[in-house]
Short mmCIF file of C-alpha atoms and ligand atoms in Angstrom, two decimals:
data_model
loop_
_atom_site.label_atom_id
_atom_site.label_comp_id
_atom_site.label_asym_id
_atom_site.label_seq_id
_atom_site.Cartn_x
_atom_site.Cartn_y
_atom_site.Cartn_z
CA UNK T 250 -10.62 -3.12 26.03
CA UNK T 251 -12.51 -6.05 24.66
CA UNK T 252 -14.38 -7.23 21.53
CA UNK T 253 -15.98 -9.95 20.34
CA UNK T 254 -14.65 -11.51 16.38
CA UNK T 255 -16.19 -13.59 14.45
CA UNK T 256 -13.91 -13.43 11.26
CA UNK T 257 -12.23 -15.20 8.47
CA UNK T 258 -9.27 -13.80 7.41
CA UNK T 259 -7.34 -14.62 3.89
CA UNK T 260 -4.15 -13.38 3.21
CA UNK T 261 -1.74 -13.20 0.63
CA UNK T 262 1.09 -12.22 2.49
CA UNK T 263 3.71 -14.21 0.97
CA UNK T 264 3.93 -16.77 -1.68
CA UNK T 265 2.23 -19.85 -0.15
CA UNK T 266 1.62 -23.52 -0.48
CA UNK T 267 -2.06 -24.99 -1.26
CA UNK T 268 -3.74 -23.29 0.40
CA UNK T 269 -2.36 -23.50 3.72
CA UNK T 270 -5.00 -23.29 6.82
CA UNK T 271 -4.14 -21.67 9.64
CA UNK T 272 -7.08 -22.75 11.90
CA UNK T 273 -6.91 -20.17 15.00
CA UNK T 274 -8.65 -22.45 17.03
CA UNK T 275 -5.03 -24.90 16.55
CA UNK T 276 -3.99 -21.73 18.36
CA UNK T 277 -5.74 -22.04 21.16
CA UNK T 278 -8.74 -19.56 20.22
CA UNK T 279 -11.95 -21.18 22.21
CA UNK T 280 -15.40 -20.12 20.17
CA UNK T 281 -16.92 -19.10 23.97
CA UNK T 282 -16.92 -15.84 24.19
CA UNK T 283 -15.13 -15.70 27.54
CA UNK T 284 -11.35 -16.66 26.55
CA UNK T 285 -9.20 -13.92 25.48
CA UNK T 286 -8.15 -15.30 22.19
CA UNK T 287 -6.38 -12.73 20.73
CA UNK T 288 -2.78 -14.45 21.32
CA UNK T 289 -3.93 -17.05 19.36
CA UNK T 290 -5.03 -14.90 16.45
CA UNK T 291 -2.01 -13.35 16.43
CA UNK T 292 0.12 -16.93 16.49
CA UNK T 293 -2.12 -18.21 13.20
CA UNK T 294 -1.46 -14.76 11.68
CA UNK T 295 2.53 -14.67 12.11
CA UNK T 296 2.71 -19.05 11.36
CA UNK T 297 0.69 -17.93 7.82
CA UNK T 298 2.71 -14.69 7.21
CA UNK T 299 5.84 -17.11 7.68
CA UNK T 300 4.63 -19.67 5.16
CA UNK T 301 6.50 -19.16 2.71
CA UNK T 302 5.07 -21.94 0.60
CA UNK T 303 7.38 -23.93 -1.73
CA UNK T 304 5.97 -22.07 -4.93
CA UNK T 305 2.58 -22.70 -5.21
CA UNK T 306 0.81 -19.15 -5.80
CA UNK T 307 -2.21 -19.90 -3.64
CA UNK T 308 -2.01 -17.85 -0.84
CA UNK T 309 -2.32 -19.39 2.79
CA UNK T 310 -5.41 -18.64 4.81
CA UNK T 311 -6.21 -17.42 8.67
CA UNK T 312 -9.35 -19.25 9.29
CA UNK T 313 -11.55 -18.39 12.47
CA UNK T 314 -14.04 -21.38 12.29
CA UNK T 315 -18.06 -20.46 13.61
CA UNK T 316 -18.42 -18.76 16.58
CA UNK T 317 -17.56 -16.23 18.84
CA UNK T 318 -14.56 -15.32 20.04
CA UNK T 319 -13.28 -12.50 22.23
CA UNK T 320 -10.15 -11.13 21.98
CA UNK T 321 -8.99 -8.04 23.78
CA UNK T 322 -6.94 -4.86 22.42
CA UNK T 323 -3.00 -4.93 22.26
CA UNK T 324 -2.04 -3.45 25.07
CA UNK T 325 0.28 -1.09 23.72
CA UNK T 326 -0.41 2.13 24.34
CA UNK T 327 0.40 3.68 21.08
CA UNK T 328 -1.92 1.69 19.39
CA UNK T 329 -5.65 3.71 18.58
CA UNK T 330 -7.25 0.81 16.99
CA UNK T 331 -8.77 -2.80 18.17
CA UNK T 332 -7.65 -4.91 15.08
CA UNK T 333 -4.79 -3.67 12.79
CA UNK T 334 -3.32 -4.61 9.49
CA UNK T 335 -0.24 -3.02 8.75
CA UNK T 336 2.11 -3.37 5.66
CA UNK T 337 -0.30 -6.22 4.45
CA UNK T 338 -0.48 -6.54 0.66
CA UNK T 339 -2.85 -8.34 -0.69
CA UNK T 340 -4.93 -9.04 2.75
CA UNK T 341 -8.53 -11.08 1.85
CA UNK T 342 -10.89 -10.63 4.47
CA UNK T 343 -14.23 -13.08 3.91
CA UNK T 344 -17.30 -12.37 6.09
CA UNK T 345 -17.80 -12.30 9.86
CA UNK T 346 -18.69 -9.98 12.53
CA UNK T 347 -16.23 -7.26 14.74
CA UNK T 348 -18.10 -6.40 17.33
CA UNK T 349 -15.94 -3.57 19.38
CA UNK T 350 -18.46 -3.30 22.73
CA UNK T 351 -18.23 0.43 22.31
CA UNK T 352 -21.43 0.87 25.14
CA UNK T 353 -19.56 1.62 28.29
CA UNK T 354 -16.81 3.52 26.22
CA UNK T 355 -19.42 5.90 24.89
CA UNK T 356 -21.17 5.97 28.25
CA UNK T 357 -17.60 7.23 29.79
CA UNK T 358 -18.01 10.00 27.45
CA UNK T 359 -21.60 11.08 27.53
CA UNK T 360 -20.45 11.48 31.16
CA UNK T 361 -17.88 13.44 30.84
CA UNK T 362 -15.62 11.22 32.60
CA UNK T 363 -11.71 10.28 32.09
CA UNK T 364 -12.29 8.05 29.62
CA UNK T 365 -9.40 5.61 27.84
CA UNK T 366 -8.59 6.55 24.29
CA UNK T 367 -10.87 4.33 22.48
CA UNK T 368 -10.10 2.31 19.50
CA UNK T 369 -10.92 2.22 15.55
CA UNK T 370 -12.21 -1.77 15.24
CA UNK T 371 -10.21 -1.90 11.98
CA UNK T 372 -7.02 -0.22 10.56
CA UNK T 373 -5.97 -1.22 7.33
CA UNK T 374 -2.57 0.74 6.54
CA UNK T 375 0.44 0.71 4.52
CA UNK T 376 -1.14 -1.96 2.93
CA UNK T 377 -1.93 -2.48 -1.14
CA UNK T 378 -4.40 -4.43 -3.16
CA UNK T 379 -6.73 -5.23 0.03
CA UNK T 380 -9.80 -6.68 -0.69
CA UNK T 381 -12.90 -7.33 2.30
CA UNK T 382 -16.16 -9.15 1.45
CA UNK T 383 -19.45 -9.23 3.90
CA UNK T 384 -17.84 -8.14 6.84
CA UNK T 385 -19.88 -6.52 10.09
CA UNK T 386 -18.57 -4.49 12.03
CA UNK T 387 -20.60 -3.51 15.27
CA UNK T 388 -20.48 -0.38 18.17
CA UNK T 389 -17.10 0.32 17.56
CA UNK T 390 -15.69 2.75 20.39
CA UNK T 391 -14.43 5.27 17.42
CA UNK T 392 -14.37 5.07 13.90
CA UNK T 393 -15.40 1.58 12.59
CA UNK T 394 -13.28 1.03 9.72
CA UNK T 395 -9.74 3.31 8.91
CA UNK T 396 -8.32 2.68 5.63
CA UNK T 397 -4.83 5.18 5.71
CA UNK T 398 -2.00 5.42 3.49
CA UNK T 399 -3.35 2.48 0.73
CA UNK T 400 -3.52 1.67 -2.44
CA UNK T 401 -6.26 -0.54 -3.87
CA UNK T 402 -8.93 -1.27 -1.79
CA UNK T 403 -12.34 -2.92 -2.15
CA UNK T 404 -14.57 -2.91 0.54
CA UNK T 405 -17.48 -4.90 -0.73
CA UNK T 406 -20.88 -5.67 1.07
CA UNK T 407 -20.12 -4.21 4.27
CA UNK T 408 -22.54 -4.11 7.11
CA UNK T 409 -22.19 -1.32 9.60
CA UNK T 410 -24.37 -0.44 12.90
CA UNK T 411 -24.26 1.33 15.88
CA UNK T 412 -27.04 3.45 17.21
CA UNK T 413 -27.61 6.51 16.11
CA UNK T 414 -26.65 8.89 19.76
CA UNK T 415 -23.01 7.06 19.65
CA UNK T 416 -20.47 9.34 19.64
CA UNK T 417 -17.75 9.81 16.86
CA UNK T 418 -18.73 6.31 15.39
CA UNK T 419 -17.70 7.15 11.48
CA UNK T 420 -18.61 3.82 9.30
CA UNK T 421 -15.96 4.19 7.02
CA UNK T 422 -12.70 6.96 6.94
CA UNK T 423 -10.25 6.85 4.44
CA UNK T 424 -7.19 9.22 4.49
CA UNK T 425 -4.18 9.23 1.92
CA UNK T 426 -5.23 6.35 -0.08
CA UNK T 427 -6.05 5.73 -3.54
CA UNK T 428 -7.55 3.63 -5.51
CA UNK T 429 -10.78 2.93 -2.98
CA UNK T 430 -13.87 1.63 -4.32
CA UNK T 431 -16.71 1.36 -1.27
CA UNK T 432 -19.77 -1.42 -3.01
CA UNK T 433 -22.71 -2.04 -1.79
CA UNK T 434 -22.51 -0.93 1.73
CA UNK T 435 -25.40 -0.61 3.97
CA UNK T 436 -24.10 2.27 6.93
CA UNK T 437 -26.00 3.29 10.14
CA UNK T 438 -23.68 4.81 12.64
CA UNK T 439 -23.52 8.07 15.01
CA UNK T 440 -21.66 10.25 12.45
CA UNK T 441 -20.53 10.02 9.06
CA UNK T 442 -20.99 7.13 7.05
CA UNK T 443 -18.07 7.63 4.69
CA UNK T 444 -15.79 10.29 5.40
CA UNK T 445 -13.08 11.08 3.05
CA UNK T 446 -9.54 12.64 4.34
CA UNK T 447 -6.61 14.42 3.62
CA UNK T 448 -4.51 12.93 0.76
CA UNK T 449 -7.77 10.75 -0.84
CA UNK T 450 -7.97 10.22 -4.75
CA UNK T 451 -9.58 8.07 -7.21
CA UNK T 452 -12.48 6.90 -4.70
CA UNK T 453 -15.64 5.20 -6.11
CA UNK T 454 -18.15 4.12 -3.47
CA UNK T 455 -21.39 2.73 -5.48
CA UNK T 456 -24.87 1.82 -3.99
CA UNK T 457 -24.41 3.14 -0.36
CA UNK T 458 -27.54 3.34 2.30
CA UNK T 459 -26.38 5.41 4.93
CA UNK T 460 -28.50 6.43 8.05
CA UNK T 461 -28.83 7.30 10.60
CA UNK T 462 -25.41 9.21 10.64
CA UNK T 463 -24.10 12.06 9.37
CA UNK T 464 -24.18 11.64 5.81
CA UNK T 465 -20.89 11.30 3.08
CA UNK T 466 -18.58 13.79 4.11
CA UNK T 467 -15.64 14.68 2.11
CA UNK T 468 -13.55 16.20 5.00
CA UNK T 469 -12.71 17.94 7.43
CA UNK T 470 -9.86 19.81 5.15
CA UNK T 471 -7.73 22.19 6.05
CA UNK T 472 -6.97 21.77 9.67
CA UNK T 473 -3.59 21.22 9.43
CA UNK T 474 -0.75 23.59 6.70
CA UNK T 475 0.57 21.41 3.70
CA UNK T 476 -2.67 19.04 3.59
CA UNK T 477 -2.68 17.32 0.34
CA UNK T 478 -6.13 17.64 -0.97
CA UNK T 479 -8.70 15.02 -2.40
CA UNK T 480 -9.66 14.48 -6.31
CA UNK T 481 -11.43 12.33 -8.40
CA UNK T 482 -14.02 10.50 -6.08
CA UNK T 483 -17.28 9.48 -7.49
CA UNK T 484 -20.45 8.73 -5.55
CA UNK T 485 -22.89 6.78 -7.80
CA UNK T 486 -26.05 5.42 -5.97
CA UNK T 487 -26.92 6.05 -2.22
CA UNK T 488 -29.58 6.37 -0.37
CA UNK T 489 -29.46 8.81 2.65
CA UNK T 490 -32.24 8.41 5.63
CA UNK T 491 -32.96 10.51 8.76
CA UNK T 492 -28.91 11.59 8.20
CA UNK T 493 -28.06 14.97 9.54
CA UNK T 494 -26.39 15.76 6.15
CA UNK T 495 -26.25 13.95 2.64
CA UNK T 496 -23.45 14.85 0.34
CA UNK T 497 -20.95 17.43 2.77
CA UNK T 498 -17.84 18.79 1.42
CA UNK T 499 -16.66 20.77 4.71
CA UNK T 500 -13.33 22.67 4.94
CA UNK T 501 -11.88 24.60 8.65
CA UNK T 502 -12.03 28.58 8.57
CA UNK T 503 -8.47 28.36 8.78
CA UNK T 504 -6.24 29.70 6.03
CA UNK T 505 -4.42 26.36 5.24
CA UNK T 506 -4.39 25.27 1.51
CA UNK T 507 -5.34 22.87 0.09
CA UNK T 508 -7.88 21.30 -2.77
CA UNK T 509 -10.80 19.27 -3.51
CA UNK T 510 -11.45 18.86 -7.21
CA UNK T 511 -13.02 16.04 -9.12
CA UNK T 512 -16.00 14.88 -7.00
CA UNK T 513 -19.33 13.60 -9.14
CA UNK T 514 -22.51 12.52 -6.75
CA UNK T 515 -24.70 10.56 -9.04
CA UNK T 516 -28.49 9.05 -8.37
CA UNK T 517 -29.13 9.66 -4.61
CA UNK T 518 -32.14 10.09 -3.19
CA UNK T 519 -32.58 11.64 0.25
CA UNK T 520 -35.09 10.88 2.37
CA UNK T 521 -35.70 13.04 5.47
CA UNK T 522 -32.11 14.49 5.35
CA UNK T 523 -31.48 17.96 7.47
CA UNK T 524 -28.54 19.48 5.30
CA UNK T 525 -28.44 17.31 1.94
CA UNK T 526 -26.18 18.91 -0.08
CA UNK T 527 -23.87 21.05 1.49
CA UNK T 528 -20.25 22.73 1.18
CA UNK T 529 -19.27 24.27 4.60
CA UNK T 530 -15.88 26.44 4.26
CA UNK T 531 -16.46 28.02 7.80
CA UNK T 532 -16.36 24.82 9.53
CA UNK T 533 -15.07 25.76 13.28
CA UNK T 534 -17.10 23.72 15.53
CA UNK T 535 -18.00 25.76 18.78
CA UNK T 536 -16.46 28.82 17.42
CA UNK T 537 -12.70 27.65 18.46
CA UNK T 538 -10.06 27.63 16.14
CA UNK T 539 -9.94 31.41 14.26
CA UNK T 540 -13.39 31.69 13.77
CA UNK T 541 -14.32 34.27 10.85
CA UNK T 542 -10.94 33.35 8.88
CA UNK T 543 -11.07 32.52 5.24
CA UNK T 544 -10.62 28.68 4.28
CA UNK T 545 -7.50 28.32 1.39
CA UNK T 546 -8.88 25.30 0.40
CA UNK T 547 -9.98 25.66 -3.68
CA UNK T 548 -12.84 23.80 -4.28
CA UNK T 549 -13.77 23.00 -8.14
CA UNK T 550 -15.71 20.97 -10.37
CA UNK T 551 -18.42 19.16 -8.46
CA UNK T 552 -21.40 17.81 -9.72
CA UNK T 553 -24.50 16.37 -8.60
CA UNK T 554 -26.53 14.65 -10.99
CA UNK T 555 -30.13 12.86 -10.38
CA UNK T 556 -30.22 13.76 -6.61
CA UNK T 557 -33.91 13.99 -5.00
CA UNK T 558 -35.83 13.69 -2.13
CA UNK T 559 -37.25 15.44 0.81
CA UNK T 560 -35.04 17.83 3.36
CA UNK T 561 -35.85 18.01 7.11
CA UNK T 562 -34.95 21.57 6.83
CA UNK T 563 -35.54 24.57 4.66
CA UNK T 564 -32.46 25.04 2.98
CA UNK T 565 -31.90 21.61 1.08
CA UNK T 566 -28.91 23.07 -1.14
CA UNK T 567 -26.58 25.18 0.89
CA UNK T 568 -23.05 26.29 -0.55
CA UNK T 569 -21.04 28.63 1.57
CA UNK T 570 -17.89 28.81 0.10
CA UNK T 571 -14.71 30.56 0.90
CA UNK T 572 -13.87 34.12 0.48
CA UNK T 573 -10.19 33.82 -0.91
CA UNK T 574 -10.89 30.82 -3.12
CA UNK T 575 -14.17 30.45 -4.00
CA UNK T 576 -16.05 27.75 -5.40
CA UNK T 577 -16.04 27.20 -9.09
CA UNK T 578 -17.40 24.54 -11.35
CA UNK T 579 -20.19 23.36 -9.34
CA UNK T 580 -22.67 21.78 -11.82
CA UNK T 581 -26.23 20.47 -10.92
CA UNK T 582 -28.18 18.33 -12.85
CA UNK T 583 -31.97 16.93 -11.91
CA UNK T 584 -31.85 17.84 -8.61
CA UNK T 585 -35.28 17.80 -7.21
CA UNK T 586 -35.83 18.57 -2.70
CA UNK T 587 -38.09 19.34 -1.25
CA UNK T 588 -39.28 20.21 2.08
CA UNK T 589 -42.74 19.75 3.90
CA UNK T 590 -44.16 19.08 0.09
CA UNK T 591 -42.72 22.42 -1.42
CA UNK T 592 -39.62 23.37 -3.01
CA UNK T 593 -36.86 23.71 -0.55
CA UNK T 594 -34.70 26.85 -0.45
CA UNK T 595 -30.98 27.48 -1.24
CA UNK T 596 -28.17 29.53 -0.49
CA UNK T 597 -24.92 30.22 -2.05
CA UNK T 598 -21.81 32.43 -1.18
CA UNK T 599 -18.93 32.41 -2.81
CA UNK T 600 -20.26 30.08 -5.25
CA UNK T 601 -19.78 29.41 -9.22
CA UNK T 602 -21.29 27.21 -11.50
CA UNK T 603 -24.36 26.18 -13.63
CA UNK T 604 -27.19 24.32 -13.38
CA UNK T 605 -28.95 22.13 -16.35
CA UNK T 606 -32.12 19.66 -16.31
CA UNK T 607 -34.85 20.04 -13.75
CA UNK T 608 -33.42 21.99 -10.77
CA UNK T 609 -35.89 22.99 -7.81
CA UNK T 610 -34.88 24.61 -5.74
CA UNK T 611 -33.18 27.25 -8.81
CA UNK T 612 -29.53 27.42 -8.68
CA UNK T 613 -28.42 30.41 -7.08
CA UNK T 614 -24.87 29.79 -8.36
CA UNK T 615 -23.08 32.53 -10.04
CA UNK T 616 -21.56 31.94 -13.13
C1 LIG C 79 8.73 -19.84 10.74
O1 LIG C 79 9.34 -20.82 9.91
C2 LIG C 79 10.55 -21.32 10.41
C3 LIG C 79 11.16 -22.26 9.36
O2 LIG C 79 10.17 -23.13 8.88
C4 LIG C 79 10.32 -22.01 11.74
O3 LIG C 79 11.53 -22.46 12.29
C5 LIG C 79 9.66 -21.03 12.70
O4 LIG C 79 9.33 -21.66 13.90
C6 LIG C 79 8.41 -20.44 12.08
N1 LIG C 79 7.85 -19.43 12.95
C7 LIG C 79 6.52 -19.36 13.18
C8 LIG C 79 6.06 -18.20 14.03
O5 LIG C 79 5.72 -20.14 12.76
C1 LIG C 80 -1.61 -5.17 -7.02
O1 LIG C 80 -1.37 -6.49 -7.50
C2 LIG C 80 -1.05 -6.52 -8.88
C3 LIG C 80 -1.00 -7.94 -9.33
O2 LIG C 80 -0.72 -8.83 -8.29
C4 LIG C 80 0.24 -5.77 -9.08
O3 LIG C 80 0.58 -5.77 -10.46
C5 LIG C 80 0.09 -4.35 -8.62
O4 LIG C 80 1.30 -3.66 -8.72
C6 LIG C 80 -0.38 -4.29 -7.19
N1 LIG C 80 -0.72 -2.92 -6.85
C7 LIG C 80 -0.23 -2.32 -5.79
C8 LIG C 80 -0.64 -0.92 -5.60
O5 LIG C 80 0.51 -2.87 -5.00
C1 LIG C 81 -10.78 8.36 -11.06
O1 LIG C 81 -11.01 7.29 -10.19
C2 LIG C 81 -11.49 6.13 -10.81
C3 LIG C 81 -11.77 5.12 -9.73
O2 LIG C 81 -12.92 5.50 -9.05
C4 LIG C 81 -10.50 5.62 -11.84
O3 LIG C 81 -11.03 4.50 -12.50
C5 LIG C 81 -10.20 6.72 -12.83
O4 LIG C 81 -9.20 6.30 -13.71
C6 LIG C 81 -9.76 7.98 -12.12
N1 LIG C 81 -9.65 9.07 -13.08
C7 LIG C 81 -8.54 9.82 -13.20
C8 LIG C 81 -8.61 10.90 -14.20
O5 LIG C 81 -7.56 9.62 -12.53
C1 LIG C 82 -39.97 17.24 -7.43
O1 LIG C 82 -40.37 16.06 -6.76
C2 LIG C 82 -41.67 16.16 -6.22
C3 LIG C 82 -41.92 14.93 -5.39
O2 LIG C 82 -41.59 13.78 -6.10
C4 LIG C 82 -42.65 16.29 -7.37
O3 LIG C 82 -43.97 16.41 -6.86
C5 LIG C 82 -42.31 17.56 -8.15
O4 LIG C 82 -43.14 17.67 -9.31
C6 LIG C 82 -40.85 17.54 -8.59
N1 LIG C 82 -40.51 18.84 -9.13
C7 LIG C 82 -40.06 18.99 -10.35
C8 LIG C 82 -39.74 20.40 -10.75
O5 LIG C 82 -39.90 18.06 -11.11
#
């Protein structure tokens, strides 16, 4: 497994001296293309992370000077992603390009082939206060960015592409982390843009444009017992495009527990979107998994506010909630779709709330 890096990488691992450089080129990274340069990345990294810098506050940095470099996977086999940060507090990443050459790995795939595990470009775990600024990341094999078990993270100004047939390509997926605020990121990927996990809280992604892709998917919950749910995560600002969904809160037919609560989509406009607002409590792709079982996952107090825009299908607004723990405090407020220049439809199970402002399609929630 290969990929090429173009990256500059600040970190605040330890106390540090002035500013310490830690050029990886010193390391023996060549800006070709060709050499494998990932010992060398690794050598800066562990020389900075060992700085421990006579006082001075300023942290020391990793610097990958202009070019391109490629640098292969680890090869150990327990590891699922490309580039990892693990246990780094206070990691700065400024600008660059990961490019994870996910072509043939998809092509293994698409034919149905015994295909190696693939790889997440970037893992950022068990690590607090992270900030990342401009970075790319390219045709990653899997999932393009992980952020798991963190606190504080800003991911802002990221640029993420790969076309639009690639399989299992999420932009961005958190999973039990807090404190993650997503700014300004322009997302065009083979499935979800932003996917939020198990264990997520106090998320705020602002001024997204997502597609193509799947949409902003809180989920899939529920697929496992004792799943911590997901509160308090604000969307405010995105534009969805050609996405097969817009805002998705989906949940297994599985009776696992479990919550989402707290969740406020603000000023999105769709444009050409197939399911734009949609809670799916019967997800069981392919009808495996106990199909026709009840989700235990309580969903309450959602709200979309200022959403508009055109569906690609009939039913713009579809919530299908669960039988045992059905929705409640679902709010809509000016939300305007429509499809092929009419109002679109809706369609609610399960479903309470109340609807204010200009609403077309009419709420069919209950109250
Ligand atoms: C870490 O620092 C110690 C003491 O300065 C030095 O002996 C050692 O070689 C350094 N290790 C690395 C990987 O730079
Ligand atoms: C983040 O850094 C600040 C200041 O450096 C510190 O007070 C805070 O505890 C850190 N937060 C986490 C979650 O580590
Ligand atoms: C919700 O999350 C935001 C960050 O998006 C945070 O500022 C706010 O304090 C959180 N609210 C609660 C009630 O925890
Ligand atoms: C909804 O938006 C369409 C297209 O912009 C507009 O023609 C229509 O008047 C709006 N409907 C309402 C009820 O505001």
């Amino acid at each position: 497994m290969a990929g090429v890096v173009t990256v500059v990488v600040v970190t605040a691992a330890l106390g540090a001296a002035a500013a310490a450089e830690y050029n990886v080129v010193g390391y023996g990274a060549r800006p070709d293309g060709r050499t494998d340069s990932a010992r060398a990345f690794l050598a800066a990294w562990a020389a900075a992370c060992n700085d421990t810098g006579g006082g001075s506050s300023t942290a020391p940095v990793v610097r990958v000077p202009a070019g391109t470099f490629l640098c292969s996977a680890p090869a150990a086999v327990d590891s699922t992603a490309w580039i990892q940060f693990h246990y780094a507090h206070g990691l700065k990443i400024r600008g660059g390009t990961l490019d994870g050459r996910g072509e043939a790995f998809w092509a293994c795939k698409a034919a149905g082939r015994q295909c190696p595990p693939g790889s997440t470009t970037l893992d950022i775990s068990q690590s607090n206060n992270v900030s990342v600024r401009r970075l790319t990341l390219l045709n990653s094999k899997t999932a393009h960015l992980s952020v798991f078990d963190c606190a504080g993270v800003t991911l802002r100004g990221l640029r993420i592409v790969a076309p639009a047939g690639s399989p299992n390509t999420d932009g961005v997926h958190v999973q039990f982390s807090c404190g993650v605020r997503i700014l300004g990121a322009t997302v065009r990927t083979g499935d979800d843009c932003v996917s939020l996990g198990p264990g997520t809280s106090d998320v705020l992604v602002r001024n997204i444009r997502c597609g193509p892709g799947h949409g902003i998917s809180i989920g899939s919950l529920g697929g496992e017992p004792g799943e911590v749910g997901v509160r308090n995560v604000t969307v405010d600002g995105a534009a969805l495009a050609g996405t097969q969904n817009g805002l998705r809160i989906k949940t297994w037919g599985r009776p696992n527990r479990g919550h989402v609560a707290g969740v406020s989509f603000a000023r999105v406009t769709m444009r050409g979107v197939r399911n734009p607002i949609v809670v799916d409590q019967n997800y069981s792709p392919g009808n495996l998994n106990c199909p026709g079982k009840s989700s235990a996952v309580k969903i309450s107090g959602v709200e979309y506010t200022d959403v508009e825009g055109t569906s690609a299908t009939p039913v713009a607004v579809r919530f299908d909630c669960s039988g045992s723990y059905p929705c409640t405090g679902i709010m809509l407020k000016n939300v305007n779709l429509t499809y092929q220049g009419e109002p679109a439809q809706t369609f609610c199970r399960n479903a309470h709330g109340s609807a204010s402002g200009v609403v077309s399609p009419p709420s069919c929630l209950s109250s």
